[in-house]
């Protein structure tokens, strides 16, 4: 376990931008267009978020370049920048220098069945990206499936952090298959910790399944987006975040 009495909460604000782009897709959304992912991030920080995560996708389907810059400029923010191992976004990240960057698969669609980054299958490309970010002071994490081969490849890449993909677990939630997925996650946490990696996790975590995710060992941070943005429609972002924060306390 990390020594903290709680696991850190990274709030992914992509889906605040998804809602805005539902109206503005293909058009420029002004800084006043609602909902603003930057304003959402500000409220999330007030509600107790330990960090803000955004994914600048190649197709710009939700977060736009100017959103990233505005969120990076929020006072006290720890920005985790999700990105593919692709030259254009790498150049953007090197200029921005966020506190952290998380490398995710390039063609990933936003459904829970898809996998993590295949680090073992492309060690050169991932390693080059890790080096290019590390050299400008960005802490790099790799979003990977809970698979020993991928954990070992992540370690070999030089990245200090992994984010374990909890999507298969979340998808299996409520069925007998969830136990097997939880065991895979537990083994990956143990292996990563033994290798000296910091262990984060994310995707598909919600207010219901987070208690079970919290039984995993060595967790440092959970990255949660959809559930928080969805609850915020009812409660506002501050409350949605503070309610999730309360569930990340270790008993
Ligand atoms: N972690 C990563 C690497 C992600 O790409 C995402 C968003 O898909 C999340 C965490 C958050 O997932 P969710 O929106 O399902 O909470």
mmCIF file of C-alpha atoms and ligand atoms in Angstrom:
data_model
loop_
_atom_site.group_PDB
_atom_site.id
_atom_site.type_symbol
_atom_site.label_atom_id
_atom_site.label_comp_id
_atom_site.label_asym_id
_atom_site.label_seq_id
_atom_site.Cartn_x
_atom_site.Cartn_y
_atom_site.Cartn_z
ATOM 1 C CA UNK A 1 0.000 0.000 0.000
ATOM 2 C CA UNK A 2 1.210 3.517 -0.456
ATOM 3 C CA UNK A 3 1.715 5.169 2.926
ATOM 4 C CA UNK A 4 -1.108 7.679 2.349
ATOM 5 C CA UNK A 5 -4.448 7.219 4.083
ATOM 6 C CA UNK A 6 -6.133 7.740 0.739
ATOM 7 C CA UNK A 7 -5.662 7.013 -2.939
ATOM 8 C CA UNK A 8 -5.273 10.134 -5.075
ATOM 9 C CA UNK A 9 -8.114 11.151 -7.388
ATOM 10 C CA UNK A 10 -7.366 12.304 -10.906
ATOM 11 C CA UNK A 11 -10.523 13.711 -12.511
ATOM 12 C CA UNK A 12 -10.789 13.212 -16.258
ATOM 13 C CA UNK A 13 -12.785 16.124 -17.718
ATOM 14 C CA UNK A 14 -12.962 14.854 -21.328
ATOM 15 C CA UNK A 15 -16.686 14.235 -21.094
ATOM 16 C CA UNK A 16 -17.453 17.820 -20.093
ATOM 17 C CA UNK A 17 -15.925 18.636 -23.501
ATOM 18 C CA UNK A 18 -17.886 15.773 -25.124
ATOM 19 C CA UNK A 19 -21.104 17.459 -24.018
ATOM 20 C CA UNK A 20 -19.980 20.835 -25.363
ATOM 21 C CA UNK A 21 -18.852 19.337 -28.670
ATOM 22 C CA UNK A 22 -22.229 17.616 -29.080
ATOM 23 C CA UNK A 23 -23.400 21.122 -30.021
ATOM 24 C CA UNK A 24 -20.198 22.524 -31.533
ATOM 25 C CA UNK A 25 -18.688 19.545 -33.411
ATOM 26 C CA UNK A 26 -16.736 20.732 -36.408
ATOM 27 C CA UNK A 27 -17.126 24.368 -35.343
ATOM 28 C CA UNK A 28 -15.036 26.517 -33.095
ATOM 29 C CA UNK A 29 -16.452 26.638 -29.582
ATOM 30 C CA UNK A 30 -15.673 29.971 -27.963
ATOM 31 C CA UNK A 31 -14.231 30.129 -24.458
ATOM 32 C CA UNK A 32 -17.780 30.986 -23.300
ATOM 33 C CA UNK A 33 -19.365 27.873 -24.815
ATOM 34 C CA UNK A 34 -20.952 25.588 -22.225
ATOM 35 C CA UNK A 35 -20.113 23.367 -20.541
ATOM 36 C CA UNK A 36 -16.545 24.535 -20.186
ATOM 37 C CA UNK A 37 -14.100 21.722 -19.347
ATOM 38 C CA UNK A 38 -11.850 24.373 -17.799
ATOM 39 C CA UNK A 39 -14.593 25.586 -15.459
ATOM 40 C CA UNK A 40 -15.418 21.942 -14.682
ATOM 41 C CA UNK A 41 -11.760 21.305 -13.844
ATOM 42 C CA UNK A 42 -11.715 24.372 -11.573
ATOM 43 C CA UNK A 43 -14.796 23.117 -9.706
ATOM 44 C CA UNK A 44 -13.266 19.614 -9.498
ATOM 45 C CA UNK A 45 -10.150 21.077 -7.879
ATOM 46 C CA UNK A 46 -12.319 22.959 -5.388
ATOM 47 C CA UNK A 47 -14.123 19.671 -4.670
ATOM 48 C CA UNK A 48 -10.798 18.037 -3.802
ATOM 49 C CA UNK A 49 -9.432 16.572 -7.041
ATOM 50 C CA UNK A 50 -5.721 15.816 -6.720
ATOM 51 C CA UNK A 51 -5.177 16.223 -10.432
ATOM 52 C CA UNK A 52 -6.955 16.855 -13.732
ATOM 53 C CA UNK A 53 -6.661 14.568 -16.728
ATOM 54 C CA UNK A 54 -7.386 15.437 -20.359
ATOM 55 C CA UNK A 55 -6.942 13.400 -23.515
ATOM 56 C CA UNK A 56 -6.095 15.423 -26.612
ATOM 57 C CA UNK A 57 -7.223 13.032 -29.307
ATOM 58 C CA UNK A 58 -6.019 13.217 -32.877
ATOM 59 C CA UNK A 59 -9.645 13.658 -34.040
ATOM 60 C CA UNK A 60 -10.230 16.388 -31.373
ATOM 61 C CA UNK A 61 -13.585 14.779 -30.628
ATOM 62 C CA UNK A 62 -13.805 16.320 -27.176
ATOM 63 C CA UNK A 63 -10.849 18.233 -25.687
ATOM 64 C CA UNK A 64 -9.414 20.991 -27.946
ATOM 65 C CA UNK A 65 -5.887 22.416 -27.890
ATOM 66 C CA UNK A 66 -7.062 25.624 -26.189
ATOM 67 C CA UNK A 67 -8.821 23.604 -23.452
ATOM 68 C CA UNK A 68 -5.518 21.947 -22.568
ATOM 69 C CA UNK A 69 -3.712 25.271 -22.364
ATOM 70 C CA UNK A 70 -6.465 26.851 -20.242
ATOM 71 C CA UNK A 71 -6.591 23.897 -17.829
ATOM 72 C CA UNK A 72 -2.789 23.819 -17.572
ATOM 73 C CA UNK A 73 -2.946 27.471 -16.471
ATOM 74 C CA UNK A 74 -5.382 26.859 -13.583
ATOM 75 C CA UNK A 75 -3.716 27.753 -10.276
ATOM 76 C CA UNK A 76 -2.306 24.742 -8.456
ATOM 77 C CA UNK A 77 -3.382 22.203 -11.060
ATOM 78 C CA UNK A 78 -1.459 18.962 -11.537
ATOM 79 C CA UNK A 79 -2.196 18.150 -15.170
ATOM 80 C CA UNK A 80 -2.046 14.592 -16.486
ATOM 81 C CA UNK A 81 -1.994 14.786 -20.287
ATOM 82 C CA UNK A 82 -3.236 11.650 -22.053
ATOM 83 C CA UNK A 83 -1.776 11.150 -25.490
ATOM 84 C CA UNK A 84 -0.919 8.683 -28.209
ATOM 85 C CA UNK A 85 2.687 7.901 -29.214
ATOM 86 C CA UNK A 86 2.355 10.196 -32.251
ATOM 87 C CA UNK A 87 4.721 12.960 -33.428
ATOM 88 C CA UNK A 88 2.272 15.911 -33.504
ATOM 89 C CA UNK A 89 0.887 15.362 -30.020
ATOM 90 C CA UNK A 90 4.362 14.613 -28.696
ATOM 91 C CA UNK A 91 5.529 18.020 -29.937
ATOM 92 C CA UNK A 92 2.491 19.607 -28.232
ATOM 93 C CA UNK A 93 3.295 17.831 -24.942
ATOM 94 C CA UNK A 94 6.974 18.758 -25.036
ATOM 95 C CA UNK A 95 6.041 22.422 -25.468
ATOM 96 C CA UNK A 96 3.360 22.254 -22.741
ATOM 97 C CA UNK A 97 5.413 20.278 -20.194
ATOM 98 C CA UNK A 98 2.527 19.004 -18.053
ATOM 99 C CA UNK A 99 3.368 17.407 -14.706
ATOM 100 C CA UNK A 100 2.458 14.008 -16.113
ATOM 101 C CA UNK A 101 1.625 12.329 -19.407
ATOM 102 C CA UNK A 102 -0.137 9.012 -19.867
ATOM 103 C CA UNK A 103 0.498 7.147 -23.111
ATOM 104 C CA UNK A 104 -2.623 5.452 -24.482
ATOM 105 C CA UNK A 105 -3.310 3.450 -27.658
ATOM 106 C CA UNK A 106 -3.658 5.574 -30.753
ATOM 107 C CA UNK A 107 -6.793 4.106 -32.260
ATOM 108 C CA UNK A 108 -8.578 3.616 -28.950
ATOM 109 C CA UNK A 109 -12.328 4.128 -29.139
ATOM 110 C CA UNK A 110 -14.152 5.189 -26.000
ATOM 111 C CA UNK A 111 -15.720 1.878 -25.078
ATOM 112 C CA UNK A 112 -14.662 -0.342 -22.252
ATOM 113 C CA UNK A 113 -13.813 -3.485 -24.215
ATOM 114 C CA UNK A 114 -10.700 -2.141 -25.902
ATOM 115 C CA UNK A 115 -7.259 -2.854 -24.510
ATOM 116 C CA UNK A 116 -4.375 -0.871 -23.150
ATOM 117 C CA UNK A 117 -1.214 0.211 -24.908
ATOM 118 C CA UNK A 118 0.744 -2.712 -26.367
ATOM 119 C CA UNK A 119 4.108 -1.777 -24.858
ATOM 120 C CA UNK A 120 5.552 -5.286 -25.300
ATOM 121 C CA UNK A 121 4.722 -5.206 -29.026
ATOM 122 C CA UNK A 122 6.333 -1.827 -29.772
ATOM 123 C CA UNK A 123 9.121 -1.282 -27.244
ATOM 124 C CA UNK A 124 11.130 1.031 -29.530
ATOM 125 C CA UNK A 125 8.297 3.454 -30.257
ATOM 126 C CA UNK A 126 7.077 3.577 -26.670
ATOM 127 C CA UNK A 127 10.606 3.851 -25.266
ATOM 128 C CA UNK A 128 11.422 6.758 -27.605
ATOM 129 C CA UNK A 129 8.269 8.610 -26.515
ATOM 130 C CA UNK A 130 8.998 7.948 -22.829
ATOM 131 C CA UNK A 131 12.520 9.360 -23.264
ATOM 132 C CA UNK A 132 11.341 12.413 -25.227
ATOM 133 C CA UNK A 133 8.905 13.335 -22.438
ATOM 134 C CA UNK A 134 11.155 12.441 -19.514
ATOM 135 C CA UNK A 135 13.903 14.629 -20.931
ATOM 136 C CA UNK A 136 11.644 17.714 -20.620
ATOM 137 C CA UNK A 137 10.638 16.864 -17.048
ATOM 138 C CA UNK A 138 7.303 15.105 -17.658
ATOM 139 C CA UNK A 139 6.515 12.057 -15.507
ATOM 140 C CA UNK A 140 5.322 9.346 -17.892
ATOM 141 C CA UNK A 141 2.787 6.632 -17.213
ATOM 142 C CA UNK A 142 1.724 3.854 -19.559
ATOM 143 C CA UNK A 143 -1.935 2.780 -19.765
ATOM 144 C CA UNK A 144 -1.701 -1.002 -19.963
ATOM 145 C CA UNK A 145 -3.773 -4.117 -19.504
ATOM 146 C CA UNK A 146 -3.244 -5.978 -16.222
ATOM 147 C CA UNK A 147 -0.900 -8.412 -17.896
ATOM 148 C CA UNK A 148 2.516 -9.421 -16.569
ATOM 149 C CA UNK A 149 4.145 -9.156 -19.994
ATOM 150 C CA UNK A 150 2.941 -5.583 -20.378
ATOM 151 C CA UNK A 151 3.967 -4.657 -16.821
ATOM 152 C CA UNK A 152 7.487 -5.929 -17.479
ATOM 153 C CA UNK A 153 7.681 -4.145 -20.834
ATOM 154 C CA UNK A 154 6.494 -0.930 -19.154
ATOM 155 C CA UNK A 155 9.279 -1.258 -16.608
ATOM 156 C CA UNK A 156 11.827 -1.896 -19.366
ATOM 157 C CA UNK A 157 10.655 1.244 -21.212
ATOM 158 C CA UNK A 158 11.917 3.452 -18.386
ATOM 159 C CA UNK A 159 8.480 4.849 -17.480
ATOM 160 C CA UNK A 160 8.165 5.213 -13.697
ATOM 161 C CA UNK A 161 4.374 4.827 -13.581
ATOM 162 C CA UNK A 162 1.731 2.516 -15.020
ATOM 163 C CA UNK A 163 -2.013 3.017 -15.182
ATOM 164 C CA UNK A 164 -3.765 -0.334 -15.121
ATOM 165 C CA UNK A 165 -6.786 -0.582 -17.417
ATOM 166 C CA UNK A 166 -9.789 -1.426 -15.258
ATOM 167 C CA UNK A 167 -12.214 -1.493 -18.205
ATOM 168 C CA UNK A 168 -12.519 -5.298 -18.398
ATOM 169 C CA UNK A 169 -13.164 -5.421 -14.655
ATOM 170 C CA UNK A 170 -15.783 -2.666 -14.906
ATOM 171 C CA UNK A 171 -17.428 -4.413 -17.853
ATOM 172 C CA UNK A 172 -17.589 -7.672 -15.893
ATOM 173 C CA UNK A 173 -18.911 -5.941 -12.764
ATOM 174 C CA UNK A 174 -21.947 -7.747 -11.363
ATOM 175 C CA UNK A 175 -21.072 -11.039 -13.074
ATOM 176 C CA UNK A 176 -18.902 -13.933 -11.827
ATOM 177 C CA UNK A 177 -16.197 -12.882 -14.325
ATOM 178 C CA UNK A 178 -15.436 -9.781 -12.215
ATOM 179 C CA UNK A 179 -13.533 -11.874 -9.665
ATOM 180 C CA UNK A 180 -11.119 -13.155 -12.315
ATOM 181 C CA UNK A 181 -10.578 -9.609 -13.614
ATOM 182 C CA UNK A 182 -9.924 -8.377 -10.081
ATOM 183 C CA UNK A 183 -7.364 -11.144 -9.590
ATOM 184 C CA UNK A 184 -5.594 -10.130 -12.829
ATOM 185 C CA UNK A 185 -5.469 -6.556 -11.551
ATOM 186 C CA UNK A 186 -4.179 -7.677 -8.138
ATOM 187 C CA UNK A 187 -1.365 -9.726 -9.714
ATOM 188 C CA UNK A 188 -0.406 -6.828 -11.974
ATOM 189 C CA UNK A 189 -0.323 -4.442 -8.973
ATOM 190 C CA UNK A 190 1.950 -6.830 -7.069
ATOM 191 C CA UNK A 191 4.299 -7.361 -10.032
ATOM 192 C CA UNK A 192 4.502 -3.640 -10.789
ATOM 193 C CA UNK A 193 5.222 -2.770 -7.179
ATOM 194 C CA UNK A 194 7.930 -5.440 -7.008
ATOM 195 C CA UNK A 195 9.554 -3.789 -10.040
ATOM 196 C CA UNK A 196 9.435 -0.380 -8.357
ATOM 197 C CA UNK A 197 6.683 1.077 -10.531
ATOM 198 C CA UNK A 198 4.057 3.478 -9.220
ATOM 199 C CA UNK A 199 0.606 1.979 -9.818
ATOM 200 C CA UNK A 200 -2.387 3.998 -10.993
ATOM 201 C CA UNK A 201 -5.622 2.605 -12.397
ATOM 202 C CA UNK A 202 -8.529 3.830 -14.434
ATOM 203 C CA UNK A 203 -11.364 3.373 -16.906
ATOM 204 C CA UNK A 204 -14.934 2.463 -16.081
ATOM 205 C CA UNK A 205 -14.552 3.110 -12.351
ATOM 206 C CA UNK A 206 -17.772 4.416 -10.798
ATOM 207 C CA UNK A 207 -19.342 5.095 -7.404
ATOM 208 C CA UNK A 208 -20.505 1.495 -7.160
ATOM 209 C CA UNK A 209 -17.426 -0.509 -8.181
ATOM 210 C CA UNK A 210 -14.777 1.784 -6.671
ATOM 211 C CA UNK A 211 -14.990 0.084 -3.266
ATOM 212 C CA UNK A 212 -13.860 -3.167 -4.851
ATOM 213 C CA UNK A 213 -11.112 -1.411 -6.845
ATOM 214 C CA UNK A 214 -9.911 0.029 -3.531
ATOM 215 C CA UNK A 215 -9.150 -3.501 -2.283
ATOM 216 C CA UNK A 216 -6.235 -3.658 -4.773
ATOM 217 C CA UNK A 217 -2.764 -3.297 -3.254
ATOM 218 C CA UNK A 218 -0.253 -0.499 -3.921
ATOM 219 C CA UNK A 219 -2.657 1.911 -5.610
ATOM 220 C CA UNK A 220 -1.376 5.464 -5.878
ATOM 221 C CA UNK A 221 -4.038 7.217 -7.987
ATOM 222 C CA UNK A 222 -7.339 6.453 -9.694
ATOM 223 C CA UNK A 223 -8.318 8.332 -12.837
ATOM 224 C CA UNK A 224 -12.058 8.695 -13.115
ATOM 225 C CA UNK A 225 -14.060 10.592 -15.714
ATOM 226 C CA UNK A 226 -17.438 9.431 -16.953
ATOM 227 C CA UNK A 227 -18.982 8.611 -13.581
ATOM 228 C CA UNK A 228 -17.982 11.950 -12.071
ATOM 229 C CA UNK A 229 -19.084 14.062 -15.044
ATOM 230 C CA UNK A 230 -22.377 12.145 -15.118
ATOM 231 C CA UNK A 231 -23.075 12.623 -11.406
ATOM 232 C CA UNK A 232 -22.100 16.269 -11.714
ATOM 233 C CA UNK A 233 -25.130 16.810 -13.961
ATOM 234 C CA UNK A 234 -27.253 16.166 -10.867
ATOM 235 C CA UNK A 235 -25.060 17.458 -8.047
ATOM 236 C CA UNK A 236 -22.570 19.848 -9.580
ATOM 237 C CA UNK A 237 -18.888 19.020 -10.038
ATOM 238 C CA UNK A 238 -17.729 19.922 -6.534
ATOM 239 C CA UNK A 239 -20.110 17.527 -4.853
ATOM 240 C CA UNK A 240 -19.548 14.773 -7.427
ATOM 241 C CA UNK A 241 -15.802 14.995 -6.807
ATOM 242 C CA UNK A 242 -15.987 15.238 -3.027
ATOM 243 C CA UNK A 243 -18.315 12.213 -2.915
ATOM 244 C CA UNK A 244 -15.805 10.195 -4.935
ATOM 245 C CA UNK A 245 -12.909 11.471 -2.806
ATOM 246 C CA UNK A 246 -14.655 10.135 0.299
ATOM 247 C CA UNK A 247 -14.701 6.674 -1.308
ATOM 248 C CA UNK A 248 -10.934 6.807 -1.914
ATOM 249 C CA UNK A 249 -10.109 6.928 1.789
ATOM 250 C CA UNK A 250 -8.467 3.829 3.186
ATOM 251 C CA UNK A 251 -10.323 2.357 6.135
HETATM 252 N N1 LIG B 1 -7.730 6.401 -17.778
HETATM 253 C C1 LIG B 1 -7.521 6.478 -19.106
HETATM 254 C C2 LIG B 1 -6.164 6.149 -19.628
HETATM 255 C C3 LIG B 1 -8.557 6.892 -19.963
HETATM 256 O O1 LIG B 1 -8.338 6.971 -21.279
HETATM 257 C C4 LIG B 1 -9.796 7.251 -19.415
HETATM 258 C C5 LIG B 1 -10.886 7.777 -20.286
HETATM 259 O O2 LIG B 1 -11.281 6.875 -21.189
HETATM 260 C C6 LIG B 1 -9.977 7.127 -18.040
HETATM 261 C C7 LIG B 1 -8.928 6.705 -17.235
HETATM 262 C C8 LIG B 1 -11.287 7.465 -17.401
HETATM 263 O O3 LIG B 1 -12.242 6.523 -17.789
HETATM 264 P P1 LIG B 1 -13.754 6.773 -17.400
HETATM 265 O O4 LIG B 1 -14.218 7.963 -18.173
HETATM 266 O O5 LIG B 1 -14.431 5.498 -17.818
HETATM 267 O O6 LIG B 1 -13.800 6.998 -15.918
#
